[in-house]
Each structure stands twice: as C-alpha cells, then as structure tokens.
CSV table of C-alpha atoms and ligand atoms in Angstrom, one decimal:
chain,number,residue,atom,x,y,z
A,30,UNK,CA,120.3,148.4,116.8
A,31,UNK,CA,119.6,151.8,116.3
A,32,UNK,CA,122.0,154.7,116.9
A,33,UNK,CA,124.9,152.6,115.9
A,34,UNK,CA,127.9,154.5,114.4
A,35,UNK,CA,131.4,153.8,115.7
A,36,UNK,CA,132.1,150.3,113.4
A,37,UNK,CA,135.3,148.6,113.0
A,38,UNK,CA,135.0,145.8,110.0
A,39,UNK,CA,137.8,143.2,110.9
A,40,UNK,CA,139.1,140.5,108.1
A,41,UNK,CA,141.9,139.3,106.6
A,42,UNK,CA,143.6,140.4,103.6
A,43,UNK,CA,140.7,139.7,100.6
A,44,UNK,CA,137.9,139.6,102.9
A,45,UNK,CA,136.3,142.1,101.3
A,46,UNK,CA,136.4,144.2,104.9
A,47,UNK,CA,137.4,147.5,102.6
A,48,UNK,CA,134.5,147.4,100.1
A,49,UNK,CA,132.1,146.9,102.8
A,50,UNK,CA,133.4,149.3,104.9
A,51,UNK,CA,132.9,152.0,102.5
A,52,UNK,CA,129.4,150.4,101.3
A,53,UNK,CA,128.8,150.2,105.0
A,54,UNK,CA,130.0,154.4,105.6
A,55,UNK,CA,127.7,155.2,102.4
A,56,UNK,CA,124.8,153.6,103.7
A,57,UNK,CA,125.0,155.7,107.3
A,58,UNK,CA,126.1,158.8,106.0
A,59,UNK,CA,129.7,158.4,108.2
A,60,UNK,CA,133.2,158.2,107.1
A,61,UNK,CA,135.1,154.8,106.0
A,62,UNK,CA,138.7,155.5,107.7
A,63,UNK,CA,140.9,153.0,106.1
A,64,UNK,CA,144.3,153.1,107.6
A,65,UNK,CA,146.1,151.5,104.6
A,66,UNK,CA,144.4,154.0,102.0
A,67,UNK,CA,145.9,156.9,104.4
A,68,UNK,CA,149.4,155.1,104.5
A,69,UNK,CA,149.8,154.6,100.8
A,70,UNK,CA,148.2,158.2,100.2
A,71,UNK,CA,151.4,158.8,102.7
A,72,UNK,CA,153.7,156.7,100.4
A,73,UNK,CA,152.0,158.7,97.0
A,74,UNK,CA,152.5,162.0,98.7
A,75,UNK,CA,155.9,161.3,99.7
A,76,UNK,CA,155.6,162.6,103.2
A,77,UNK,CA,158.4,161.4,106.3
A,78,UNK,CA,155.3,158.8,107.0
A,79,UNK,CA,154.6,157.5,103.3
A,80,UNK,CA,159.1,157.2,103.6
A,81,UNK,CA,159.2,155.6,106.6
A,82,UNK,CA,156.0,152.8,106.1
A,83,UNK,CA,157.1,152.1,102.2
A,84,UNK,CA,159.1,149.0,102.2
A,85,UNK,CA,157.0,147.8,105.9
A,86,UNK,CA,153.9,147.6,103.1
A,87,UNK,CA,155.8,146.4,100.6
A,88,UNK,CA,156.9,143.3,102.7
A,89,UNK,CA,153.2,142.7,103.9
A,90,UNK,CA,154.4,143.4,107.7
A,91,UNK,CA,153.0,145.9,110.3
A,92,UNK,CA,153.8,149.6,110.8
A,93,UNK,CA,154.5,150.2,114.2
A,94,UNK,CA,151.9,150.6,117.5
A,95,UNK,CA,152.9,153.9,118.0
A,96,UNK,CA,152.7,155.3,114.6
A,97,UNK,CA,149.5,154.0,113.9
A,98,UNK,CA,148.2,155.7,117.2
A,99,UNK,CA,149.3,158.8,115.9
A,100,UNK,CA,147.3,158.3,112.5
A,101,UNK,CA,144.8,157.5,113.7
A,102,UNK,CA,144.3,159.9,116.7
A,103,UNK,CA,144.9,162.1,114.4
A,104,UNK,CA,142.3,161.2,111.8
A,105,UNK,CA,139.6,160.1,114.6
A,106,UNK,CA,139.7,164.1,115.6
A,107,UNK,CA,138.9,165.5,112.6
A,108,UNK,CA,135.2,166.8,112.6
A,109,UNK,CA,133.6,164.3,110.1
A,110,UNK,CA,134.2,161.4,112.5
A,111,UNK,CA,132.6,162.9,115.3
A,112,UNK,CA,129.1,161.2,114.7
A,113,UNK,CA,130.7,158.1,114.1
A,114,UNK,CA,132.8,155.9,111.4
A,115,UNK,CA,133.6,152.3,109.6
A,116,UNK,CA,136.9,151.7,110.8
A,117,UNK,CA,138.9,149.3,108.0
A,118,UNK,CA,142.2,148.3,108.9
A,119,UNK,CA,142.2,149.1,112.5
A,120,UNK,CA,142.9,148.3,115.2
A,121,UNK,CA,145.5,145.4,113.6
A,122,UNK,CA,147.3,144.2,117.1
A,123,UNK,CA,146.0,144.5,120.8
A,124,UNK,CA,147.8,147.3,121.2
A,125,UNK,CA,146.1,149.0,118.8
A,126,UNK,CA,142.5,148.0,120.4
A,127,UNK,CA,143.6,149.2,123.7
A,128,UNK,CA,144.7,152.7,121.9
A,129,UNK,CA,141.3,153.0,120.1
A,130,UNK,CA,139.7,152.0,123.2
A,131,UNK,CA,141.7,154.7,125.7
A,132,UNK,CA,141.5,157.5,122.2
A,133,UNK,CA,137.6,157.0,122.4
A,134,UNK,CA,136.8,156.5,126.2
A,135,UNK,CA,138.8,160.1,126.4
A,136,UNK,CA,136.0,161.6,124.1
A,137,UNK,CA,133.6,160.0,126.5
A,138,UNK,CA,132.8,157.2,123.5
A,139,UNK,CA,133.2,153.8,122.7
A,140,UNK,CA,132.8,151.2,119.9
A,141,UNK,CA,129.1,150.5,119.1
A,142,UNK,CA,129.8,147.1,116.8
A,143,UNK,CA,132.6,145.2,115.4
A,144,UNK,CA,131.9,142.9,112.6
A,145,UNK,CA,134.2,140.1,111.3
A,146,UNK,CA,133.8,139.0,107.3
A,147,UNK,CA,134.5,135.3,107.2
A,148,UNK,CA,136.0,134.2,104.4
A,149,UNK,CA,137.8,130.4,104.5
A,150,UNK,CA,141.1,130.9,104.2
A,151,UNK,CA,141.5,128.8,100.3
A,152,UNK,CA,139.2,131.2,99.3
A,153,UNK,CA,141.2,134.3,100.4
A,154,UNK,CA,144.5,133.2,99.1
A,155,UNK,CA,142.7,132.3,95.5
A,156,UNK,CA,141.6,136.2,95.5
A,157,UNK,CA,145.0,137.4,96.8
A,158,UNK,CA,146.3,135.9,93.7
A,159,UNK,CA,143.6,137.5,91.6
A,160,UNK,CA,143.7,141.3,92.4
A,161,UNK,CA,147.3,141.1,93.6
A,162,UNK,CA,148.9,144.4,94.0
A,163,UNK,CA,152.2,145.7,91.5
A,164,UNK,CA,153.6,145.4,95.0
A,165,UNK,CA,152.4,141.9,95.9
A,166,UNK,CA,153.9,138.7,95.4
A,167,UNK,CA,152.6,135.8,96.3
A,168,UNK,CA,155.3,135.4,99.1
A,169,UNK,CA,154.5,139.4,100.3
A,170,UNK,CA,150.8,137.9,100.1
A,171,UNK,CA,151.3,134.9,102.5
A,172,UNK,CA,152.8,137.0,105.0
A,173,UNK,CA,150.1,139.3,104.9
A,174,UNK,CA,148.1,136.5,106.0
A,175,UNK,CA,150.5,135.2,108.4
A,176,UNK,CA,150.2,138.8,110.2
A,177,UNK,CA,146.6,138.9,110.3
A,178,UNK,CA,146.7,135.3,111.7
A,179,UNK,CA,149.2,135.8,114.4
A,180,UNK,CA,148.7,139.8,115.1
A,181,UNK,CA,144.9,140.6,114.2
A,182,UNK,CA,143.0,137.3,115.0
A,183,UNK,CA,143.2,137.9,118.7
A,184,UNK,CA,141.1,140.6,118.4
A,185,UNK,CA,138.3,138.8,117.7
A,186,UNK,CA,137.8,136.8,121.2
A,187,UNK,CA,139.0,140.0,122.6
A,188,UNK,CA,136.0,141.6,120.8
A,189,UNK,CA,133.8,138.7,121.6
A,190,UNK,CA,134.5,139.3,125.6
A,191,UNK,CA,133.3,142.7,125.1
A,192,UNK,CA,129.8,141.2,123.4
A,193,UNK,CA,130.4,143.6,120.6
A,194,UNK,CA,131.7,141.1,117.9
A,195,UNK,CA,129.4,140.0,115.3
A,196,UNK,CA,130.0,137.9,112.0
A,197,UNK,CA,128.7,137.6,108.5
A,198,UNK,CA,129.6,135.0,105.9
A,199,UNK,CA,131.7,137.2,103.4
A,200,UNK,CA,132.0,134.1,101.0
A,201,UNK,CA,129.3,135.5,99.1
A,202,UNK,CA,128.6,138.7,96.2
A,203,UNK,CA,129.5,141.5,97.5
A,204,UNK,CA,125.9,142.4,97.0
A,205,UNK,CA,125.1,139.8,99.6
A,206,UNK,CA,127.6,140.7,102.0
A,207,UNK,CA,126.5,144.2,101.8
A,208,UNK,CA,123.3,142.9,103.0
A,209,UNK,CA,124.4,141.1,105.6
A,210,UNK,CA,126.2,143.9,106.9
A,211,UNK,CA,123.4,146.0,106.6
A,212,UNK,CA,120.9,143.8,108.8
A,213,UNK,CA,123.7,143.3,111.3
A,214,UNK,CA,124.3,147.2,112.0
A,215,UNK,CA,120.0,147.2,111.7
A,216,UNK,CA,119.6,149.3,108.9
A,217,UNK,CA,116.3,148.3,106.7
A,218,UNK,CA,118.0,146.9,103.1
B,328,AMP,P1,145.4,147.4,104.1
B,328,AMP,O1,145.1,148.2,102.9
B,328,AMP,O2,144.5,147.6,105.3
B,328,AMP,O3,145.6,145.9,103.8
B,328,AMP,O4,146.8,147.9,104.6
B,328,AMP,C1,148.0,147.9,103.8
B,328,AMP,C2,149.2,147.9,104.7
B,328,AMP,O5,149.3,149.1,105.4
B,328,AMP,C3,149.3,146.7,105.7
B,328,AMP,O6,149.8,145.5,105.1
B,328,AMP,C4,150.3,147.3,106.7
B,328,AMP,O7,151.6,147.3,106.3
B,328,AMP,C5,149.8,148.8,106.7
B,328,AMP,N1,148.8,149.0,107.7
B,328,AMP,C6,147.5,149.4,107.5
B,328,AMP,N2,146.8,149.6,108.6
B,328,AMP,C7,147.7,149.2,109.6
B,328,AMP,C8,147.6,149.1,111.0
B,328,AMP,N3,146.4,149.4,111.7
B,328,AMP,N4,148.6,148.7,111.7
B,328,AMP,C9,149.8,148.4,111.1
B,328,AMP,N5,150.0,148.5,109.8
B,328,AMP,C10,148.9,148.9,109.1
C-alpha cells in the first residue's frame, strides 16, 4: 500500500495503540498526534484547556465533541502534518470521525488506513493494573474501558463500512506488533 500516510491506530486503554503509534510515525518519517499527550501537556502547562479537561481525565470520562474539534483542527493544520500522521486517541466518538472526516475532506484529503490493536479484554485490564497512572484507580480504569466500549467501539464497523479498517493481534511483544503494523501499512520490516 504505498503512499499511505493519514493513520488513525484505534484500541482501548492498554492496547498498546500509543507505543505503536509513535513506532508507527518513526518508521514513516510523520508525526504521532496523540490527543491525550496534548491534553495532559494542557493540564502540565496549566492553560484554560489543561483547567477545564483535569478532573474529565481524572475520572476516565470524555472531553467534549467540540473541544476536541478545536484541538485537533488546530494541531492537524500545523505544517508537519501536512504529508500525513498516526493519529492515537482520535477520533474517540462518531462525532469525532465525522469532524476528522469534514476537517480533512476540506483540505481535499482523507484517511488512508485505520488499524485496530486487539487485545482481549482480561488482558487489558491485567496491564491497566500494571502501569496504572498516579491518577488511576482501578475504578477510574474500568470506566475508561466502559467509554471506549460504549463511545469508541462503534467506530470500528463505521470504519469497516468505509473498507479502511484493518486489524492486528496486539496480544503480542511490542516488537511483534510493531511488525504487524508495519506489514499492514506495507512498509518492508
Ligand atoms: P489517552 O492518553 O488517549 O488515553 O487519553 C487520556 C484522556 O484524555 C482520556 O481518558 C480522555 O479523558 C481524554 N481524551 C484524549 N483524547 C480524547 C478524545 N479524542 N476525545 C475525548 N477525550 C479525549
């Protein structure tokens, strides 16, 4: 599949969707744009967003349709996305799809791949218990799961309509899910 750059990795909290996003970005030279590393940058810095998102993270629940529009319209026009990016952490709702989808098809672009890392669901809540966040307990960690189930899973027929959906076992090393990911998007490993 060559000439494929606009990526979104979807997967639920502990997939491992982050680290291959940015293994994924490395590998074609693009930018990872995570939407939770620019919301808790937000939070760090202090800014009305980081004040107005804290305790939404805290509690493992969604920020807001419209405010994540503006992030990531924002971020999506800066000139390093141009030729293309791993997007982690977005879209999260339909909503959100339909925004990337109207942001893009205004720039005369659209999404080039989305690919889901699989993980069974015991396996996810055994490593949400192993790198939890300060931030996380294990309730805060359920309902992060909760969300992804009811908000973010219907993205993946929706995706799956649109023939751009592809999947790769992420119950693996993160070595061999790199690799999967790789060979999906086409590049040689
Ligand atoms: P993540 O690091 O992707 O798990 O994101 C951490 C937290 O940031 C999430 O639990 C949400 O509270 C918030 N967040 C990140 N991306 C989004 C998004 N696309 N829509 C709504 N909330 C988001």
């Amino acid at each position: 599949m060559a000439g494929v750059k606009r990526i979104v990795l979807l997967g639920a909290p502990g997939s491992g969707k982050g680290t291959q996003a940015a293994l994924l970005a490395d590998a074609l030279g693009i930018p990872a744009i995570s939407t939770g590393e620019m919301l808790r940058a937000a939070v760090t810095a202090g800014s009305e967003l980081g004040a107005r998102v804290k305790n939404i993270m805290n509690a493992g629940d969604l920020v807001d349709d419209a405010t994540m529009a503006d992030v990531i319209r924002d971020r999506l026009s800066q000139g390093d996305a141009v030729d293309g990016f791993v997007l982690d952490g977005y879209p999260r709702t339909m909503a959100q799809a339909e925004t990337l989808a109207s942001i893009l098809d205004a720039a005369q672009q659209s999404l080039d791949l989305v690919i889901q890392v699989e993980v069974p669901e015991q396996v996810l809540v055994g490593r949400a218990l192993d790198r939890r966040r300060e931030d996380d307990t294990e309730e805060v960690m359920k309902n992060r799961l909760a969300v992804y189930e009811e908000k973010t899973t219907p993205l993946v027929d929706h995706y799956r309509e649109l023939e751009l959906l592809h999947r790769v076992d992420g119950d693996q090393s993160i070595q061999e899910v790199a690799a999967a990911v790789l060979e999906t998007v086409g590049v040689m490993v």
